[in-house]
Coordinates of C-alpha atoms and ligand atoms in Angstrom, one line a residue:
M41 CA 64.9 29.1 -16.4
K42 CA 64.1 29.5 -12.9
N43 CA 60.8 31.5 -13.8
K44 CA 59.4 29.5 -15.8
L45 CA 59.8 26.5 -12.7
E46 CA 58.2 29.8 -10.1
Q47 CA 55.5 29.9 -12.7
L48 CA 54.9 26.0 -12.7
R49 CA 55.0 25.4 -8.7
Q50 CA 52.1 28.8 -8.5
E51 CA 49.9 26.7 -11.5
A52 CA 50.4 23.5 -9.4
L53 CA 49.6 25.4 -6.3
K54 CA 46.1 27.4 -7.2
Q55 CA 45.7 23.9 -8.5
L56 CA 45.0 21.8 -5.8
E57 CA 43.9 24.9 -3.5
D58 CA 40.6 24.7 -5.8
L59 CA 40.6 21.2 -5.9
K60 CA 39.6 22.0 -2.2
E61 CA 36.6 23.4 -3.1
S62 CA 35.5 20.9 -5.5
K63 CA 32.3 19.3 -4.0
S64 CA 32.2 15.8 -5.8
L65 CA 34.9 13.3 -3.6
K66 CA 34.5 11.0 -7.1
N67 CA 35.2 13.9 -9.1
Q68 CA 38.8 15.3 -6.7
K69 CA 40.2 11.3 -6.8
E70 CA 40.2 11.9 -10.4
I71 CA 41.2 15.8 -11.1
W72 CA 44.2 15.1 -8.6
R73 CA 45.5 11.5 -10.3
A74 CA 45.6 14.2 -12.9
L75 CA 47.1 17.1 -11.7
E76 CA 49.7 14.8 -10.4
I77 CA 50.8 13.2 -14.1
K78 CA 50.5 16.7 -15.6
Y79 CA 53.1 18.0 -13.0
L80 CA 55.1 15.4 -11.4
G81 CA 54.0 12.5 -14.1
R82 CA 57.5 11.1 -15.5
K83 CA 56.3 12.9 -19.0
G84 CA 54.8 15.6 -17.1
Q85 CA 55.5 19.8 -17.0
L86 CA 58.6 19.7 -14.2
S87 CA 60.3 16.7 -15.8
Q88 CA 60.3 18.2 -19.5
I89 CA 62.4 21.1 -17.4
L90 CA 64.6 18.8 -15.8
R91 CA 65.8 17.4 -18.2
Q92 CA 67.0 21.0 -20.2
I93 CA 69.4 21.4 -16.9
K94 CA 71.6 19.2 -18.7
D95 CA 72.6 21.8 -21.5
L96 CA 73.5 24.8 -19.0
S97 CA 76.7 26.2 -18.2
T98 CA 77.8 24.6 -15.3
S99 CA 77.3 27.7 -12.4
E100 CA 73.6 27.8 -13.5
K101 CA 73.2 24.4 -13.3
K102 CA 74.1 24.6 -9.8
E103 CA 71.7 27.3 -9.2
V104 CA 68.6 26.1 -11.1
G105 CA 69.0 22.3 -10.4
A106 CA 68.7 23.3 -6.2
F107 CA 65.9 25.5 -7.2
A108 CA 64.2 22.6 -9.5
N109 CA 64.9 20.6 -7.7
K110 CA 63.1 22.9 -4.0
V111 CA 60.0 23.7 -6.7
K112 CA 59.7 19.4 -7.2
T113 CA 59.8 18.6 -3.9
E114 CA 57.2 21.1 -2.6
I115 CA 55.0 20.2 -5.3
A116 CA 55.5 16.2 -4.9
E117 CA 54.3 17.4 -0.6
A118 CA 51.2 19.2 -1.3
F119 CA 50.0 16.8 -3.6
S120 CA 50.8 13.7 -0.7
E121 CA 49.7 16.4 1.8
F122 CA 47.0 16.7 -0.4
E123 CA 46.4 12.9 -0.8
N124 CA 46.8 12.3 2.7
K125 CA 44.9 15.0 4.3
F126 CA 42.1 15.9 1.9
L127 CA 41.0 13.2 -0.2
S128 CA 42.3 9.7 2.7
S129 CA 40.2 11.2 5.1
K130 CA 36.9 12.8 3.9
A131 CA 36.8 9.0 2.8
G132 CA 37.0 7.7 5.6
Q133 CA 34.5 10.6 7.3
S134 CA 32.3 9.0 5.4
Q135 CA 32.4 6.3 2.8
V136 CA 29.7 7.9 1.3
D137 CA 29.8 10.3 -1.2
M138 CA 26.9 13.1 -0.2
S139 CA 27.1 14.7 -3.4
L140 CA 25.8 11.8 -6.0
P141 CA 22.4 12.2 -6.6
G142 CA 20.0 10.1 -4.3
K143 CA 19.1 6.5 -4.7
R144 CA 14.3 8.5 -5.7
S145 CA 12.5 5.3 -3.3
S146 CA 8.8 5.1 -5.4
L147 CA 6.3 5.8 -2.9
G148 CA 3.2 3.0 -3.4
H149 CA -1.0 4.0 -2.7
L150 CA -3.6 2.6 -0.9
H151 CA -5.5 0.1 -2.1
P152 CA -8.4 0.6 -4.4
I153 CA -10.8 -1.7 -1.9
T154 CA -9.0 0.6 1.0
L155 CA -9.8 3.4 -0.6
M156 CA -14.2 2.6 -1.2
Q157 CA -13.8 0.9 2.4
R158 CA -12.2 4.4 3.0
E159 CA -14.7 5.9 0.7
L160 CA -17.7 4.2 2.7
E161 CA -16.6 5.4 5.8
E162 CA -16.6 9.0 5.4
L163 CA -20.4 8.5 4.0
F164 CA -21.7 6.0 7.2
K165 CA -19.9 8.6 9.7
S166 CA -21.7 11.5 7.9
L167 CA -25.2 9.7 8.6
G168 CA -24.1 8.6 12.1
F169 CA -22.8 5.2 12.2
S170 CA -20.1 3.8 13.5
I171 CA -16.9 1.5 13.0
L172 CA -16.4 -1.5 14.1
E173 CA -14.4 -4.8 13.6
G174 CA -14.2 -8.1 13.9
P175 CA -11.9 -11.5 14.4
E176 CA -11.3 -12.8 10.5
L177 CA -10.8 -16.1 12.1
E178 CA -14.0 -16.7 14.0
S179 CA -15.6 -19.1 16.1
D180 CA -18.4 -21.1 14.6
Y181 CA -21.0 -19.7 17.4
Y182 CA -21.3 -16.9 15.9
N183 CA -20.1 -17.2 11.8
F184 CA -23.0 -19.2 12.0
Q185 CA -25.0 -20.2 15.5
A186 CA -25.9 -17.3 16.4
L187 CA -27.3 -15.8 12.7
N188 CA -29.9 -18.8 13.1
I189 CA -27.3 -21.2 11.2
P190 CA -27.6 -24.6 13.3
E191 CA -24.8 -26.8 12.5
H192 CA -25.7 -30.0 9.7
H193 CA -28.9 -26.8 8.2
P194 CA -29.1 -26.8 4.9
A195 CA -28.4 -22.9 4.8
R196 CA -24.4 -23.7 5.5
D197 CA -23.9 -25.2 1.8
M198 CA -24.8 -21.5 0.9
Q199 CA -21.2 -19.8 2.5
D200 CA -18.9 -22.4 1.9
T201 CA -16.2 -22.1 4.1
F202 CA -12.6 -23.2 5.5
Y203 CA -12.5 -25.2 8.6
V204 CA -9.9 -24.8 11.4
N205 CA -9.2 -27.1 14.3
W206 CA -12.5 -28.9 13.7
E207 CA -11.6 -31.8 14.9
D208 CA -12.9 -33.7 17.9
Q209 CA -13.7 -29.9 19.5
E210 CA -16.0 -28.2 21.6
D211 CA -18.4 -25.8 20.0
E212 CA -17.0 -23.2 21.3
N213 CA -13.1 -23.9 20.6
K214 CA -14.8 -24.8 16.3
L215 CA -12.5 -22.0 14.6
V216 CA -13.5 -21.0 10.1
L217 CA -12.6 -18.5 9.0
R218 CA -15.5 -16.6 8.7
T219 CA -17.8 -16.2 5.3
H220 CA -18.9 -12.9 6.0
T221 CA -18.7 -9.6 8.2
S222 CA -22.5 -10.9 9.8
P223 CA -20.8 -12.3 13.2
V224 CA -19.7 -9.5 14.2
Q225 CA -23.7 -7.5 13.7
V226 CA -24.8 -10.3 17.4
R227 CA -21.3 -9.3 19.0
A228 CA -21.6 -6.0 18.8
M229 CA -25.4 -6.1 20.2
Q230 CA -23.8 -7.9 23.3
E231 CA -21.3 -5.3 23.7
F232 CA -22.9 -1.7 22.9
G233 CA -26.9 -3.2 23.4
A234 CA -29.5 -1.1 21.9
P235 CA -30.0 1.7 20.5
L236 CA -27.0 0.3 17.4
K237 CA -25.9 1.9 14.6
A238 CA -22.5 0.6 13.2
I239 CA -20.7 -0.8 10.0
V240 CA -18.2 -3.6 9.8
P241 CA -16.0 -3.5 6.8
G242 CA -13.7 -6.3 6.9
K243 CA -12.4 -9.4 4.8
V244 CA -13.7 -12.5 4.4
F245 CA -13.1 -16.0 2.6
R246 CA -15.3 -18.8 1.1
N247 CA -14.8 -22.2 -0.4
E248 CA -15.3 -21.0 -3.9
A249 CA -15.4 -21.4 -8.4
L250 CA -14.2 -18.5 -8.7
D251 CA -14.7 -15.8 -11.8
A252 CA -14.6 -12.8 -12.2
S253 CA -16.8 -11.9 -10.2
H254 CA -15.6 -14.3 -7.5
E255 CA -13.2 -14.6 -5.2
H256 CA -11.8 -17.0 -2.1
T257 CA -11.1 -13.2 0.0
F258 CA -12.9 -10.0 -0.7
Y259 CA -14.2 -7.1 1.4
Q260 CA -17.4 -7.3 3.1
L261 CA -20.0 -4.0 4.5
E262 CA -22.1 -4.8 7.3
G263 CA -24.6 -2.7 8.6
I264 CA -27.1 -2.4 11.0
M265 CA -28.8 -0.8 13.1
I266 CA -30.9 -1.2 15.5
D267 CA -33.9 1.5 17.6
K268 CA -37.0 1.4 18.1
N269 CA -39.6 1.6 15.3
I270 CA -37.2 0.6 12.3
S271 CA -38.7 -0.7 9.1
I272 CA -37.2 -2.0 6.1
S273 CA -37.7 1.8 4.3
N274 CA -35.0 2.5 6.7
M275 CA -32.9 0.4 5.0
I276 CA -33.8 0.7 1.9
A277 CA -33.4 4.4 2.7
V278 CA -29.8 4.2 3.4
M279 CA -28.6 2.6 0.7
K280 CA -30.0 4.6 -2.0
E281 CA -28.4 7.6 0.1
L282 CA -25.1 5.4 -0.3
L283 CA -25.9 5.3 -3.6
K284 CA -25.9 8.2 -4.7
G285 CA -22.7 9.2 -2.2
I286 CA -20.5 6.8 -4.0
F287 CA -21.2 7.2 -8.2
K288 CA -22.8 10.9 -7.5
E289 CA -25.9 10.1 -9.4
E290 CA -29.1 8.4 -8.7
V291 CA -28.2 4.8 -9.1
E292 CA -30.7 2.2 -10.7
I293 CA -31.9 -0.7 -8.2
R294 CA -34.2 -3.8 -8.0
I295 CA -35.6 -5.1 -5.0
R296 CA -36.3 -8.8 -4.7
P297 CA -36.8 -11.0 -1.4
G298 CA -33.7 -12.8 -0.7
F299 CA -33.5 -15.1 1.7
F300 CA -30.8 -15.3 4.7
P301 CA -31.4 -17.1 8.0
F302 CA -30.7 -14.3 9.9
V303 CA -33.4 -11.9 8.6
E304 CA -36.8 -12.3 8.8
P305 CA -37.8 -10.6 5.7
G306 CA -34.5 -10.7 3.4
I307 CA -34.1 -8.8 0.3
E308 CA -31.3 -8.3 -2.6
I309 CA -31.2 -4.5 -3.1
D310 CA -29.2 -5.7 -6.9
M311 CA -27.8 -2.9 -9.3
K312 CA -28.1 -1.8 -12.3
C313 CA -24.5 -3.5 -14.1
R314 CA -21.7 -0.9 -14.5
L315 CA -19.7 -1.9 -16.9
C316 CA -23.2 -3.4 -19.9
Q317 CA -25.3 -0.5 -18.6
G318 CA -27.6 -3.5 -18.2
Q319 CA -26.5 -5.8 -20.8
G320 CA -25.0 -8.1 -19.2
C321 CA -21.8 -9.0 -19.1
P322 CA -19.7 -12.2 -17.9
V323 CA -19.4 -9.9 -14.3
C324 CA -23.6 -9.8 -14.0
K325 CA -23.8 -13.8 -15.9
Q326 CA -25.5 -11.9 -18.3
S327 CA -28.4 -10.5 -16.5
G328 CA -28.1 -7.1 -16.6
W329 CA -28.1 -6.2 -13.0
L330 CA -25.4 -6.8 -9.8
E331 CA -25.8 -8.8 -6.2
V332 CA -24.7 -6.4 -3.8
F333 CA -26.7 -5.6 -1.0
P334 CA -29.3 -8.1 1.2
G335 CA -30.3 -7.3 4.2
G336 CA -33.3 -7.2 5.4
M337 CA -34.8 -7.7 9.7
I338 CA -33.0 -8.3 11.7
H339 CA -34.5 -12.5 13.5
P340 CA -35.9 -12.2 16.5
N341 CA -33.5 -15.1 17.9
V342 CA -30.6 -13.1 16.2
L343 CA -31.8 -9.8 18.4
E344 CA -31.9 -12.1 21.4
A345 CA -28.8 -14.2 21.1
G346 CA -27.7 -10.2 21.1
G347 CA -29.0 -9.8 24.2
I348 CA -32.1 -7.2 23.3
D349 CA -35.5 -7.3 23.9
S350 CA -36.9 -7.9 20.4
K351 CA -40.6 -6.9 21.1
K352 CA -39.3 -3.7 22.3
Y353 CA -36.3 -3.6 19.5
S354 CA -36.1 -3.8 16.0
G355 CA -33.4 -3.0 13.5
F356 CA -32.2 -4.2 9.7
A357 CA -28.7 -5.5 8.8
F358 CA -27.1 -5.5 5.7
G359 CA -23.9 -7.3 4.5
L360 CA -22.2 -4.4 1.0
G361 CA -20.4 -7.2 -1.5
L362 CA -17.5 -4.3 -0.8
T363 CA -15.0 -5.3 -3.5
R364 CA -18.2 -5.7 -6.2
L365 CA -19.3 -2.2 -5.4
A366 CA -15.1 -0.9 -5.8
M367 CA -15.7 -2.8 -9.4
M368 CA -18.6 -1.0 -11.0
K369 CA -17.4 2.2 -9.1
H370 CA -14.2 1.0 -11.4
G371 CA -15.4 -0.5 -14.1
I372 CA -13.1 -3.1 -13.4
A373 CA -14.0 -6.4 -15.9
D374 CA -12.6 -8.8 -13.4
I375 CA -12.9 -9.7 -9.6
R376 CA -9.2 -11.6 -9.5
L377 CA -7.1 -8.7 -10.7
F378 CA -7.9 -6.9 -7.0
N379 CA -5.4 -10.1 -4.9
S380 CA -3.5 -10.4 -8.1
G381 CA -0.7 -8.4 -7.3
D382 CA -0.5 -7.1 -10.7
L383 CA 1.7 -3.4 -10.5
R384 CA -0.5 -2.5 -13.5
F385 CA -3.5 -2.2 -12.3
L386 CA -2.8 -1.5 -9.7
E387 CA -1.2 1.4 -9.6
Q388 CA -4.0 3.6 -11.9
F389 CA -5.9 4.8 -8.6
Ligands
FA5_531 C1 -24.0 -12.1 3.4 O1 -23.1 -12.5 3.1 C2 -24.9 -12.4 4.1 N1 -24.1 -12.2 5.1 C3 -25.1 -11.0 3.7 C4 -26.4 -10.5 4.5 C5 -25.7 -9.3 6.0 C6 -27.6 -10.5 4.9 C7 -26.9 -9.5 7.2 C8 -29.0 -10.4 5.5 C9 -27.9 -9.2 6.6 P1 -24.4 -13.6 0.7 O2 -23.6 -14.9 0.8 O3 -25.3 -12.2 -0.7 O4 -24.5 -13.0 1.7 O5 -23.2 -11.9 0.8 C10 -22.9 -10.8 0.1 C11 -22.5 -9.8 -1.5 O6 -21.2 -10.5 -1.0 C12 -23.0 -10.4 -2.1 O7 -23.8 -10.3 -2.2 C13 -21.5 -9.9 -3.7 O8 -21.5 -8.6 -3.8 C14 -20.8 -10.1 -2.0 N2 -19.7 -11.9 -2.9 C15 -20.7 -13.2 -2.3 N3 -19.6 -13.7 -2.7 C16 -18.9 -13.1 -3.3 C17 -18.1 -13.7 -3.1 N4 -16.5 -14.7 -4.4 N5 -16.9 -12.7 -3.9 C18 -17.4 -11.6 -3.9 N6 -18.0 -10.6 -3.5 C19 -18.9 -11.7 -2.9

């Protein structure tokens, strides 16, 4: 019986020793509990041996009994030492079980409009344009007046906007959410003068009736090039180069006259709708063409507002519909998807 007890002692202490090597705190606790029941529990192995002592002779009882008590104390102490020194101090050091699998945080990605904007920026940079920005909350002066659109002029109806602190304000304090990126034209001229070659990507706002191709908040990319002897054919060449860069193939365009008070002459460059291949759909209003590049030669009044001598310099400007271009590039049939926050849509990019 003494042999059995000795074997049990060695086995219990060995298992505890092995348990120290286990990496998982959660597993360690569970195994420690199971071992404690196995060796020290009422129905455990030690209790079973102790129960047999009563059947031994008196002299054996004394000897084996004393040994059994020694073994029991030793095992019990080893278990409580393991618990105190190992389990609770380990848990005390850190409530975090480093061995558990971590929570994987999913990686986001850039919005399709941002991707489009960056692609356009790279293309324009390769053509020598610099990249500028301007305020989204703009003064009425830069958004309209400096662009040859006085107050009460009917051209204001083309871009219904959101007026901010409009009541009883001096002209320069009247603010609007900018309806286009064109206000940065005059800001850039005033800051950098001529010659000038820059683009201005950014968010613009309009009080619009929404449909598949009209949003209240969308993106444009303004482009200006001012130098001596600049003509409209320079602008058309830049546009064609740009379309080729984006769509990686020759894109069919049409050019028609367009009216904007800040250019003279003004043109609209439309591209063939890539959603319906020119057959007509809700995005192109069944016309087969989508308006994406309005522009023209900068009006002398605008050059003068920017402090540039209109007799010496000429230039073109355009206001590319960046959001619509992204629709064409990716075959997106409804502009409202961009601002929808719908991950099923966004995760495709
Ligand atoms: C303008 O905003 C002028 N500032 C463009 C310009 C710049 C002309 C420089 C001349 C010289 P327009 O209102 O057409 O123009 O808007 C320009 C482009 O923005 C459109 O061709 C279209 O692609 C896009 N756009 C206009 N309204 C919306 C809208 N509600 N939702 C989405 N895209 C729009």
